[in-house]
PDB file of C-alpha atoms in Angstrom:
ATOM      1  CA  MET D   5       6.525  -8.669  27.189  1.00 91.00           C
ATOM      2  CA  LYS D   6       4.620  -5.636  25.856  1.00 96.00           C
ATOM      3  CA  TYR D   7       4.145  -5.196  22.173  1.00 98.00           C
ATOM      4  CA  TYR D   8       3.065  -2.253  19.882  1.00 98.00           C
ATOM      5  CA  GLY D   9       1.683  -2.507  16.461  1.00 98.00           C
ATOM      6  CA  GLY D  10       2.660  -0.243  13.558  1.00 98.00           C
ATOM      7  CA  ILE D  11       0.965   0.239  10.173  1.00 98.00           C
ATOM      8  CA  ASP D  12       2.397   2.393   7.395  1.00 97.00           C
ATOM      9  CA  LEU D  13      -0.657   2.973   5.192  1.00 97.00           C
ATOM     10  CA  GLY D  14       0.359   3.609   1.662  1.00 93.00           C
ATOM     11  CA  GLY D  15      -1.539   4.311  -1.571  1.00 88.00           C
ATOM     12  CA  THR D  16      -0.576   1.025  -3.204  1.00 91.00           C
ATOM     13  CA  ASN D  17       0.879  -1.136  -0.378  1.00 94.00           C
ATOM     14  CA  SER D  18       0.679  -0.947   3.306  1.00 97.00           C
ATOM     15  CA  LYS D  19       3.249  -2.408   5.749  1.00 98.00           C
ATOM     16  CA  ILE D  20       2.199  -3.903   8.967  1.00 98.00           C
ATOM     17  CA  GLY D  21       4.586  -4.590  11.854  1.00 98.00           C
ATOM     18  CA  LEU D  22       4.948  -5.570  15.477  1.00 98.00           C
ATOM     19  CA  LEU D  23       7.662  -4.208  17.779  1.00 98.00           C
ATOM     20  CA  ASP D  24       8.524  -4.635  21.416  1.00 97.00           C
ATOM     21  CA  GLU D  25       8.916  -1.773  23.809  1.00 95.00           C
ATOM     22  CA  LYS D  26      12.702  -1.536  23.214  1.00 95.00           C
ATOM     23  CA  GLY D  27      12.247  -0.956  19.474  1.00 96.00           C
ATOM     24  CA  ASN D  28      12.989  -4.459  18.175  1.00 97.00           C
ATOM     25  CA  ILE D  29      10.937  -5.573  15.169  1.00 97.00           C
ATOM     26  CA  ILE D  30       9.226  -8.925  15.662  1.00 97.00           C
ATOM     27  CA  PHE D  31       7.802  -9.008  12.178  1.00 98.00           C
ATOM     28  CA  THR D  32       6.749  -6.928   9.237  1.00 97.00           C
ATOM     29  CA  VAL D  33       4.551  -7.917   6.281  1.00 97.00           C
ATOM     30  CA  TYR D  34       3.217  -6.083   3.258  1.00 97.00           C
ATOM     31  CA  ALA D  35      -0.461  -6.031   2.107  1.00 97.00           C
ATOM     32  CA  LYS D  36      -2.155  -4.489  -0.933  1.00 96.00           C
ATOM     33  CA  THR D  37      -3.974  -1.377   0.236  1.00 95.00           C
ATOM     34  CA  GLU D  38      -6.804  -1.569  -2.423  1.00 93.00           C
ATOM     35  CA  SER D  39      -8.315   1.637  -1.121  1.00 93.00           C
ATOM     36  CA  SER D  40     -11.145   1.476  -3.701  1.00 94.00           C
ATOM     37  CA  TYR D  41     -12.796  -1.119  -1.462  1.00 95.00           C
ATOM     38  CA  GLY D  42     -13.493   1.445   1.174  1.00 96.00           C
ATOM     39  CA  TYR D  43     -11.822   2.143   4.525  1.00 97.00           C
ATOM     40  CA  GLU D  44     -13.909  -0.347   6.570  1.00 97.00           C
ATOM     41  CA  ALA D  45     -12.872  -3.264   4.346  1.00 97.00           C
ATOM     42  CA  ILE D  46      -9.195  -2.175   4.449  1.00 97.00           C
ATOM     43  CA  VAL D  47      -9.197  -1.556   8.197  1.00 98.00           C
ATOM     44  CA  LYS D  48     -10.565  -5.108   8.732  1.00 98.00           C
ATOM     45  CA  LYS D  49      -8.093  -6.531   6.265  1.00 98.00           C
ATOM     46  CA  LEU D  50      -5.010  -5.016   7.996  1.00 98.00           C
ATOM     47  CA  ILE D  51      -6.228  -5.900  11.467  1.00 98.00           C
ATOM     48  CA  ASP D  52      -6.910  -9.500  10.450  1.00 98.00           C
ATOM     49  CA  ILE D  53      -3.402  -9.791   9.034  1.00 98.00           C
ATOM     50  CA  LEU D  54      -1.873  -8.354  12.227  1.00 98.00           C
ATOM     51  CA  LYS D  55      -3.806 -10.875  14.359  1.00 98.00           C
ATOM     52  CA  VAL D  56      -2.821 -13.908  12.133  1.00 97.00           C
ATOM     53  CA  GLU D  57       0.861 -12.935  12.154  1.00 98.00           C
ATOM     54  CA  MET D  58       0.781 -12.621  15.882  1.00 98.00           C
ATOM     55  CA  LYS D  59      -0.948 -16.010  16.239  1.00 97.00           C
ATOM     56  CA  ASN D  60       1.578 -17.630  13.878  1.00 97.00           C
ATOM     57  CA  ARG D  61       4.309 -16.501  16.195  1.00 96.00           C
ATOM     58  CA  ASP D  62       2.474 -17.626  19.390  1.00 96.00           C
ATOM     59  CA  ILE D  63       2.291 -13.983  20.634  1.00 97.00           C
ATOM     60  CA  LYS D  64      -0.691 -13.560  22.925  1.00 96.00           C
ATOM     61  CA  PHE D  65      -3.063 -10.894  21.771  1.00 97.00           C
ATOM     62  CA  GLU D  66      -3.482  -9.513  25.285  1.00 96.00           C
ATOM     63  CA  ASN D  67       0.247  -8.536  25.079  1.00 97.00           C
ATOM     64  CA  LEU D  68      -0.541  -6.161  22.287  1.00 98.00           C
ATOM     65  CA  ILE D  69      -0.905  -2.766  24.132  1.00 98.00           C
ATOM     66  CA  SER D  70      -1.812  -0.354  21.283  1.00 98.00           C
ATOM     67  CA  LEU D  71      -1.487   0.377  17.653  1.00 98.00           C
ATOM     68  CA  GLY D  72      -0.200   3.294  15.637  1.00 98.00           C
ATOM     69  CA  VAL D  73      -0.855   4.121  12.002  1.00 98.00           C
ATOM     70  CA  GLY D  74       0.806   6.560   9.643  1.00 97.00           C
ATOM     71  CA  VAL D  75      -1.301   7.923   6.819  1.00 97.00           C
ATOM     72  CA  PRO D  76      -0.796  10.196   3.711  1.00 94.00           C
ATOM     73  CA  GLY D  77      -2.845  13.277   4.835  1.00 93.00           C
ATOM     74  CA  PRO D  78      -3.232  15.820   7.635  1.00 95.00           C
ATOM     75  CA  VAL D  79      -4.379  14.403  11.049  1.00 96.00           C
ATOM     76  CA  VAL D  80      -5.748  16.116  14.018  1.00 96.00           C
ATOM     77  CA  ASN D  81      -6.092  14.757  17.531  1.00 96.00           C
ATOM     78  CA  LYS D  82      -4.173  11.642  16.629  1.00 96.00           C
ATOM     79  CA  SER D  83      -7.476  10.330  15.263  1.00 97.00           C
ATOM     80  CA  THR D  84      -9.084  12.223  12.485  1.00 97.00           C
ATOM     81  CA  VAL D  85      -7.749  12.448   8.849  1.00 97.00           C
ATOM     82  CA  LEU D  86      -8.971  15.770   7.399  1.00 96.00           C
ATOM     83  CA  MET D  87      -8.266  14.824   3.725  1.00 94.00           C
ATOM     84  CA  TRP D  88      -6.609  12.151   1.723  1.00 93.00           C
ATOM     85  CA  ALA D  89      -3.780  12.074  -0.732  1.00 79.00           C
ATOM     86  CA  ASN D  90      -4.900   9.682  -3.547  1.00 80.00           C
ATOM     87  CA  PHE D  91      -7.460   7.850  -1.432  1.00 91.00           C
ATOM     88  CA  PRO D  92     -11.168   7.773  -2.273  1.00 94.00           C
ATOM     89  CA  TRP D  93     -12.053   7.900   1.420  1.00 96.00           C
ATOM     90  CA  PRO D  94     -14.251  10.476   3.258  1.00 96.00           C
ATOM     91  CA  LYS D  95     -12.780  13.787   4.612  1.00 96.00           C
ATOM     92  CA  ASP D  96     -12.733  14.265   8.317  1.00 97.00           C
ATOM     93  CA  LEU D  97     -12.670  10.496   8.861  1.00 98.00           C
ATOM     94  CA  ASN D  98     -12.039   9.307  12.432  1.00 98.00           C
ATOM     95  CA  LEU D  99      -9.763   6.525  11.349  1.00 98.00           C
ATOM     96  CA  ALA D 100      -8.494   5.763  14.822  1.00 98.00           C
ATOM     97  CA  GLU D 101     -11.984   4.987  15.942  1.00 98.00           C
ATOM     98  CA  ALA D 102     -12.545   2.681  12.937  1.00 98.00           C
ATOM     99  CA  PHE D 103      -9.217   0.749  13.709  1.00 98.00           C
ATOM    100  CA  SER D 104      -9.882   0.622  17.414  1.00 98.00           C
ATOM    101  CA  LYS D 105     -13.389  -0.763  16.964  1.00 98.00           C
ATOM    102  CA  GLU D 106     -11.937  -3.562  14.799  1.00 98.00           C
ATOM    103  CA  LEU D 107      -8.894  -4.246  17.005  1.00 98.00           C
ATOM    104  CA  GLY D 108     -10.419  -3.633  20.484  1.00 97.00           C
ATOM    105  CA  LYS D 109      -7.220  -1.731  21.542  1.00 97.00           C
ATOM    106  CA  PRO D 110      -6.270   1.864  21.634  1.00 98.00           C
ATOM    107  CA  VAL D 111      -5.213   3.208  18.214  1.00 98.00           C
ATOM    108  CA  PHE D 112      -3.468   6.458  17.313  1.00 98.00           C
ATOM    109  CA  ILE D 113      -3.109   8.090  13.810  1.00 98.00           C
ATOM    110  CA  ASP D 114      -0.696  10.640  12.470  1.00 97.00           C
ATOM    111  CA  ASN D 115       0.607  11.958   9.157  1.00 96.00           C
ATOM    112  CA  ASP D 116       3.142   9.529   7.574  1.00 95.00           C
ATOM    113  CA  VAL D 117       6.054  12.088   7.673  1.00 96.00           C
ATOM    114  CA  ASN D 118       5.349  12.866  11.318  1.00 97.00           C
ATOM    115  CA  VAL D 119       5.430   9.163  11.983  1.00 97.00           C
ATOM    116  CA  ILE D 120       8.671   8.598  10.060  1.00 97.00           C
ATOM    117  CA  THR D 121      10.240  11.380  12.056  1.00 98.00           C
ATOM    118  CA  LEU D 122       9.154   9.696  15.351  1.00 97.00           C
ATOM    119  CA  GLY D 123      10.797   6.512  14.129  1.00 98.00           C
ATOM    120  CA  GLU D 124      14.134   8.333  13.598  1.00 98.00           C
ATOM    121  CA  LEU D 125      13.680   9.904  17.025  1.00 98.00           C
ATOM    122  CA  TRP D 126      13.201   6.650  18.703  1.00 97.00           C
ATOM    123  CA  VAL D 127      15.848   4.428  17.213  1.00 97.00           C
ATOM    124  CA  GLY D 128      17.280   6.184  14.196  1.00 97.00           C
ATOM    125  CA  ALA D 129      19.375   9.150  13.265  1.00 98.00           C
ATOM    126  CA  ALA D 130      17.630  11.435  15.697  1.00 98.00           C
ATOM    127  CA  LYS D 131      17.978   9.158  18.706  1.00 97.00           C
ATOM    128  CA  GLY D 132      19.040  11.216  21.803  1.00 97.00           C
ATOM    129  CA  TYR D 133      17.617  14.489  20.516  1.00 97.00           C
ATOM    130  CA  LYS D 134      14.416  16.329  21.672  1.00 96.00           C
ATOM    131  CA  ASN D 135      13.974  18.926  18.912  1.00 97.00           C
ATOM    132  CA  VAL D 136      14.008  17.473  15.386  1.00 98.00           C
ATOM    133  CA  LEU D 137      13.113  18.562  11.934  1.00 98.00           C
ATOM    134  CA  GLY D 138      12.636  15.320   9.945  1.00 98.00           C
ATOM    135  CA  MET D 139      12.416  15.876   6.165  1.00 97.00           C
ATOM    136  CA  ALA D 140      11.139  13.559   3.468  1.00 96.00           C
ATOM    137  CA  VAL D 141      12.582  14.811   0.148  1.00 96.00           C
ATOM    138  CA  GLY D 142      11.219  12.762  -2.759  1.00 93.00           C
ATOM    139  CA  THR D 143       8.465  13.597  -5.285  1.00 92.00           C
ATOM    140  CA  GLY D 144       7.592  16.429  -2.931  1.00 94.00           C
ATOM    141  CA  ILE D 145       8.903  17.762   0.338  1.00 96.00           C
ATOM    142  CA  GLY D 146       7.271  17.109   3.692  1.00 95.00           C
ATOM    143  CA  ALA D 147       8.475  17.445   7.290  1.00 97.00           C
ATOM    144  CA  GLY D 148       7.825  16.214  10.713  1.00 97.00           C
ATOM    145  CA  VAL D 149       8.495  18.770  13.517  1.00 97.00           C
ATOM    146  CA  VAL D 150       9.307  17.425  16.938  1.00 97.00           C
ATOM    147  CA  VAL D 151       9.579  19.891  19.830  1.00 97.00           C
ATOM    148  CA  ASN D 152      10.504  18.581  23.324  1.00 95.00           C
ATOM    149  CA  GLY D 153       9.915  15.028  22.135  1.00 93.00           C
ATOM    150  CA  GLU D 154       6.434  15.592  20.830  1.00 92.00           C
ATOM    151  CA  VAL D 155       5.204  16.021  17.242  1.00 94.00           C
ATOM    152  CA  VAL D 156       3.732  19.395  16.386  1.00 94.00           C
ATOM    153  CA  SER D 157       0.853  18.779  14.064  1.00 91.00           C
ATOM    154  CA  GLY D 158      -0.941  22.153  14.336  1.00 92.00           C
ATOM    155  CA  LYS D 159      -4.637  23.175  14.368  1.00 93.00           C
ATOM    156  CA  ASN D 160      -5.206  21.813  10.915  1.00 93.00           C
ATOM    157  CA  GLY D 161      -2.767  18.886  10.857  1.00 92.00           C
ATOM    158  CA  ALA D 162      -0.537  20.861   8.583  1.00 91.00           C
ATOM    159  CA  GLY D 163       2.494  21.419  10.869  1.00 92.00           C
ATOM    160  CA  GLY D 164       5.634  20.530   8.916  1.00 93.00           C
ATOM    161  CA  GLU D 165       4.304  21.359   5.404  1.00 94.00           C
ATOM    162  CA  ILE D 166       7.596  23.144   4.634  1.00 96.00           C
ATOM    163  CA  GLY D 167       7.459  22.069   1.023  1.00 96.00           C
ATOM    164  CA  HIS D 168       5.158  24.994   0.482  1.00 96.00           C
ATOM    165  CA  ILE D 169       7.228  27.633   2.023  1.00 96.00           C
ATOM    166  CA  THR D 170       7.516  30.235  -0.830  1.00 97.00           C
ATOM    167  CA  LEU D 171      11.082  30.651  -2.069  1.00 97.00           C
ATOM    168  CA  GLU D 172      10.344  32.787  -5.082  1.00 96.00           C
ATOM    169  CA  LYS D 173       7.395  35.156  -5.671  1.00 95.00           C
ATOM    170  CA  ASN D 174       5.616  34.126  -8.912  1.00 96.00           C
ATOM    171  CA  GLY D 175       8.181  31.346  -9.272  1.00 96.00           C
ATOM    172  CA  LYS D 176       7.914  27.830 -10.632  1.00 95.00           C
ATOM    173  CA  LEU D 177       4.410  26.136 -10.521  1.00 95.00           C
ATOM    174  CA  CYS D 178       4.061  23.638  -7.713  1.00 94.00           C
ATOM    175  CA  GLY D 179       1.692  20.736  -7.663  1.00 90.00           C
ATOM    176  CA  CYS D 180      -0.313  22.480  -4.967  1.00 91.00           C
ATOM    177  CA  GLY D 181      -1.338  25.142  -7.431  1.00 93.00           C
ATOM    178  CA  LYS D 182       0.841  27.915  -5.865  1.00 95.00           C
ATOM    179  CA  ARG D 183       4.073  29.284  -7.481  1.00 97.00           C
ATOM    180  CA  GLY D 184       7.556  29.418  -6.028  1.00 97.00           C
ATOM    181  CA  CYS D 185       7.158  26.628  -3.417  1.00 97.00           C
ATOM    182  CA  PHE D 186      10.213  25.002  -1.844  1.00 97.00           C
ATOM    183  CA  GLU D 187       9.395  21.618  -3.393  1.00 96.00           C
ATOM    184  CA  ALA D 188       8.986  23.031  -6.917  1.00 97.00           C
ATOM    185  CA  TYR D 189      12.781  23.664  -6.723  1.00 97.00           C
ATOM    186  CA  ALA D 190      14.388  21.115  -4.398  1.00 97.00           C
ATOM    187  CA  SER D 191      12.291  17.909  -4.657  1.00 96.00           C
ATOM    188  CA  SER D 192      13.113  15.051  -6.949  1.00 96.00           C
ATOM    189  CA  THR D 193      10.327  16.529  -9.283  1.00 95.00           C
ATOM    190  CA  GLY D 194      12.215  19.864  -9.310  1.00 96.00           C
ATOM    191  CA  ILE D 195      15.589  18.314  -9.998  1.00 97.00           C
ATOM    192  CA  THR D 196      14.235  16.308 -12.882  1.00 96.00           C
ATOM    193  CA  ARG D 197      12.421  19.290 -14.395  1.00 96.00           C
ATOM    194  CA  LEU D 198      15.634  21.468 -14.114  1.00 97.00           C
ATOM    195  CA  ALA D 199      17.639  18.673 -15.768  1.00 97.00           C
ATOM    196  CA  ILE D 200      15.204  18.373 -18.612  1.00 97.00           C
ATOM    197  CA  ASP D 201      15.047  22.082 -19.185  1.00 96.00           C
ATOM    198  CA  ARG D 202      18.863  22.411 -19.333  1.00 97.00           C
ATOM    199  CA  LEU D 203      19.337  19.382 -21.532  1.00 97.00           C
ATOM    200  CA  THR D 204      17.215  21.007 -24.315  1.00 95.00           C
ATOM    201  CA  VAL D 205      20.010  23.564 -24.868  1.00 96.00           C
ATOM    202  CA  ASN D 206      23.109  21.607 -23.734  1.00 97.00           C
ATOM    203  CA  LYS D 207      23.830  18.051 -24.781  1.00 96.00           C
ATOM    204  CA  SER D 208      27.607  18.167 -24.477  1.00 97.00           C
ATOM    205  CA  ASN D 209      27.738  16.444 -21.016  1.00 98.00           C
ATOM    206  CA  MET D 210      27.677  13.015 -19.354  1.00 98.00           C
ATOM    207  CA  LEU D 211      24.074  13.249 -18.148  1.00 98.00           C
ATOM    208  CA  TYR D 212      22.845  13.544 -21.796  1.00 97.00           C
ATOM    209  CA  GLU D 213      24.881  10.561 -22.809  1.00 97.00           C
ATOM    210  CA  VAL D 214      23.578   8.459 -19.939  1.00 97.00           C
ATOM    211  CA  THR D 215      19.871   9.449 -20.473  1.00 97.00           C
ATOM    212  CA  LYS D 216      19.592  10.338 -24.209  1.00 95.00           C
ATOM    213  CA  ASP D 217      17.171   7.421 -24.761  1.00 95.00           C
ATOM    214  CA  ARG D 218      14.960   8.151 -21.762  1.00 96.00           C
ATOM    215  CA  LYS D 219      13.808  10.708 -19.292  1.00 96.00           C
ATOM    216  CA  PRO D 220      16.556  11.699 -16.791  1.00 96.00           C
ATOM    217  CA  GLU D 221      15.987  10.801 -13.155  1.00 96.00           C
ATOM    218  CA  THR D 222      17.357  12.381  -9.985  1.00 96.00           C
ATOM    219  CA  ILE D 223      19.611   9.474  -9.339  1.00 96.00           C
ATOM    220  CA  ASP D 224      21.217  10.012 -12.785  1.00 97.00           C
ATOM    221  CA  VAL D 225      21.917  13.608 -11.956  1.00 97.00           C
ATOM    222  CA  PHE D 226      23.682  12.747  -8.633  1.00 96.00           C
ATOM    223  CA  GLU D 227      25.640   9.826 -10.116  1.00 97.00           C
ATOM    224  CA  CYS D 228      26.949  11.934 -12.973  1.00 98.00           C
ATOM    225  CA  ALA D 229      27.751  14.774 -10.522  1.00 97.00           C
ATOM    226  CA  LYS D 230      29.701  12.384  -8.320  1.00 96.00           C
ATOM    227  CA  GLN D 231      31.776  11.366 -11.402  1.00 97.00           C
ATOM    228  CA  GLY D 232      32.678  15.093 -12.008  1.00 97.00           C
ATOM    229  CA  ASP D 233      30.188  15.984 -14.775  1.00 98.00           C
ATOM    230  CA  GLU D 234      30.164  19.745 -14.595  1.00 98.00           C
ATOM    231  CA  PHE D 235      26.650  20.018 -16.039  1.00 98.00           C
ATOM    232  CA  SER D 236      25.239  17.687 -13.383  1.00 98.00           C
ATOM    233  CA  LEU D 237      27.241  19.334 -10.643  1.00 98.00           C
ATOM    234  CA  ALA D 238      25.674  22.686 -11.426  1.00 98.00           C
ATOM    235  CA  ILE D 239      22.227  21.186 -11.086  1.00 98.00           C
ATOM    236  CA  VAL D 240      23.207  19.540  -7.788  1.00 97.00           C
ATOM    237  CA  ASP D 241      24.719  22.806  -6.412  1.00 97.00           C
ATOM    238  CA  GLU D 242      21.622  24.823  -7.374  1.00 97.00           C
ATOM    239  CA  THR D 243      19.325  22.162  -5.748  1.00 97.00           C
ATOM    240  CA  CYS D 244      21.353  22.174  -2.573  1.00 97.00           C
ATOM    241  CA  GLU D 245      21.412  25.895  -2.404  1.00 98.00           C
ATOM    242  CA  ARG D 246      17.550  25.701  -2.575  1.00 98.00           C
ATOM    243  CA  LEU D 247      17.500  22.989   0.083  1.00 98.00           C
ATOM    244  CA  ALA D 248      19.684  25.168   2.334  1.00 98.00           C
ATOM    245  CA  GLN D 249      17.277  28.091   1.693  1.00 98.00           C
ATOM    246  CA  GLY D 250      14.125  26.210   2.623  1.00 98.00           C
ATOM    247  CA  ILE D 251      15.670  24.460   5.641  1.00 98.00           C
ATOM    248  CA  SER D 252      17.033  27.770   6.897  1.00 97.00           C
ATOM    249  CA  GLN D 253      13.541  29.302   6.794  1.00 97.00           C
ATOM    250  CA  ALA D 254      12.210  26.445   8.909  1.00 97.00           C
ATOM    251  CA  LEU D 255      15.219  26.490  11.354  1.00 97.00           C
ATOM    252  CA  THR D 256      14.928  30.264  11.904  1.00 96.00           C
ATOM    253  CA  ILE D 257      11.526  29.457  13.570  1.00 96.00           C
ATOM    254  CA  LEU D 258      12.215  26.155  15.120  1.00 96.00           C
ATOM    255  CA  ASP D 259      15.989  26.259  16.073  1.00 97.00           C
ATOM    256  CA  SER D 260      15.974  22.423  16.077  1.00 97.00           C
ATOM    257  CA  ASP D 261      18.794  20.349  17.410  1.00 97.00           C
ATOM    258  CA  VAL D 262      19.119  18.253  14.259  1.00 98.00           C
ATOM    259  CA  VAL D 263      17.661  17.932  10.703  1.00 98.00           C
ATOM    260  CA  VAL D 264      17.261  14.418   9.433  1.00 98.00           C
ATOM    261  CA  ILE D 265      16.793  14.066   5.711  1.00 97.00           C
ATOM    262  CA  GLY D 266      15.172  10.946   4.214  1.00 96.00           C
ATOM    263  CA  GLY D 267      13.395  10.221   0.961  1.00 93.00           C
ATOM    264  CA  GLY D 268      14.808   9.443  -2.497  1.00 91.00           C
ATOM    265  CA  VAL D 269      16.965  12.474  -2.814  1.00 93.00           C
ATOM    266  CA  ALA D 270      18.673  11.588   0.521  1.00 93.00           C
ATOM    267  CA  LEU D 271      20.089   8.500  -1.144  1.00 91.00           C
ATOM    268  CA  ALA D 272      22.966  10.791  -2.371  1.00 94.00           C
ATOM    269  CA  GLY D 273      24.223  10.611   1.207  1.00 94.00           C
ATOM    270  CA  ASP D 274      27.023  12.777   2.466  1.00 94.00           C
ATOM    271  CA  PHE D 275      27.531  14.141  -1.111  1.00 95.00           C
ATOM    272  CA  LEU D 276      24.137  15.892  -0.632  1.00 96.00           C
ATOM    273  CA  ILE D 277      24.598  16.782   3.039  1.00 96.00           C
ATOM    274  CA  ASP D 278      27.988  18.389   2.581  1.00 96.00           C
ATOM    275  CA  LYS D 279      26.762  20.651  -0.181  1.00 96.00           C
ATOM    276  CA  ILE D 280      23.737  21.665   1.934  1.00 97.00           C
ATOM    277  CA  LYS D 281      26.045  22.661   4.772  1.00 96.00           C
ATOM    278  CA  LYS D 282      28.081  24.722   2.427  1.00 96.00           C
ATOM    279  CA  TYR D 283      25.187  26.954   1.576  1.00 97.00           C
ATOM    280  CA  LEU D 284      23.474  27.155   4.999  1.00 96.00           C
ATOM    281  CA  PRO D 285      25.487  30.223   6.169  1.00 95.00           C
ATOM    282  CA  GLU D 286      24.089  32.189   3.290  1.00 96.00           C
ATOM    283  CA  PHE D 287      20.599  32.013   4.647  1.00 97.00           C
ATOM    284  CA  LEU D 288      20.828  31.174   8.382  1.00 96.00           C
ATOM    285  CA  ILE D 289      21.851  33.328  11.337  1.00 95.00           C
ATOM    286  CA  PRO D 290      25.310  32.295  12.690  1.00 94.00           C
ATOM    287  CA  SER D 291      24.141  31.218  16.130  1.00 94.00           C
ATOM    288  CA  ILE D 292      21.991  28.525  14.448  1.00 95.00           C
ATOM    289  CA  ALA D 293      24.240  27.694  11.518  1.00 93.00           C
ATOM    290  CA  LYS D 294      27.339  26.934  13.555  1.00 90.00           C
ATOM    291  CA  ASN D 295      25.482  24.475  15.807  1.00 91.00           C
ATOM    292  CA  ILE D 296      22.965  22.666  13.646  1.00 95.00           C
ATOM    293  CA  GLU D 297      23.534  19.024  12.780  1.00 96.00           C
ATOM    294  CA  ILE D 298      22.289  17.562   9.492  1.00 97.00           C
ATOM    295  CA  LYS D 299      22.052  13.743   9.106  1.00 97.00           C
ATOM    296  CA  VAL D 300      20.838  11.267   6.601  1.00 97.00           C
ATOM    297  CA  ALA D 301      17.818   9.193   7.875  1.00 97.00           C
ATOM    298  CA  LYS D 302      18.804   5.643   8.967  1.00 97.00           C
ATOM    299  CA  LEU D 303      15.684   3.521   9.063  1.00 96.00           C
ATOM    300  CA  GLY D 304      14.799   3.390   5.292  1.00 93.00           C
ATOM    301  CA  ASN D 305      11.588   1.557   4.509  1.00 92.00           C
ATOM    302  CA  ASP D 306      11.105   0.469   8.126  1.00 96.00           C
ATOM    303  CA  ALA D 307      10.842   4.066   9.407  1.00 96.00           C
ATOM    304  CA  GLY D 308       7.079   4.187   9.162  1.00 96.00           C
ATOM    305  CA  ILE D 309       6.736   0.980  11.162  1.00 97.00           C
ATOM    306  CA  TYR D 310       9.114   2.107  13.912  1.00 98.00           C
ATOM    307  CA  GLY D 311       7.420   5.499  14.116  1.00 98.00           C
ATOM    308  CA  ALA D 312       3.870   4.143  14.205  1.00 98.00           C
ATOM    309  CA  ALA D 313       4.763   1.757  17.032  1.00 98.00           C
ATOM    310  CA  TYR D 314       6.448   4.598  18.881  1.00 98.00           C
ATOM    311  CA  LEU D 315       3.430   6.797  18.300  1.00 97.00           C
ATOM    312  CA  ALA D 316       1.262   4.043  19.847  1.00 97.00           C
ATOM    313  CA  MET D 317       3.516   3.681  22.824  1.00 97.00           C
ATOM    314  CA  GLN D 318       4.234   7.322  23.381  1.00 94.00           C
ATOM    315  CA  SER D 319       0.606   8.394  23.108  1.00 94.00           C
ATOM    316  CA  LEU D 320      -0.529   6.068  25.962  1.00 88.00           C
ATOM    317  CA  LYS D 321       2.089   7.716  28.215  1.00 79.00           C
TER     318      LYS D 321
END
């Protein structure tokens, strides 16, 4: 049996897994990332854990074919991380080389959202499709773009950074420093900011009663909306209209088969998807709007492991 390793490298915790070539998870285990110790120490730590877990299950090391790693940052050539999000590690770091030196096997690296999208393509909501727009809608908005079964990373590793499509000139300030970005309106951060702004002038609603002793969260907005709170429904509707606007800009270029939405905001499920579909025709040409499928991601917290292992397997082919 051939096996492929997958590592989802996170700012606080990393997840290490082993899968077979059919996409079955053999094991997963979490480890503290502790990035302040430097990348060499963390690479060794993660590889040591992988080896120990394999040995504990009597899996021969020679049956491990390759390893994939998803990282929070732009990646080129499936090897070099150009910059890091919240990691004190060097720019232009050939992390694949560092992992491969420690493991003694081929290693391939890609951006974490790209990797998550590959997981959904392999065994998740996008299985059976070749052209996929995979979105992670949480604190920010990122995307993985798959064309003919291959991730499109771009020259600078920034393919799929749709969260920074401009929706409004001189609009709301985004964390990137620009104004009017997609994620400033339709991310969890944008939803919470909109709720706080409106609650300062309107306290006659369910959302206020639920959150009057604390800061409102995105889940509060959606739960109150599902219960018919008109105040919360207006926030959800505005957010879904913005999501439809941003998705439409991406689809006008990509004409993908399917959009798969994951991340914290996607926990709203069909309630979210149905409202996005409602607004799509306002922004999207009819030939795309009538055929596009929009789905909620299936793989949850394991998506990065699935995708990293698939990256490892696919890259060798």
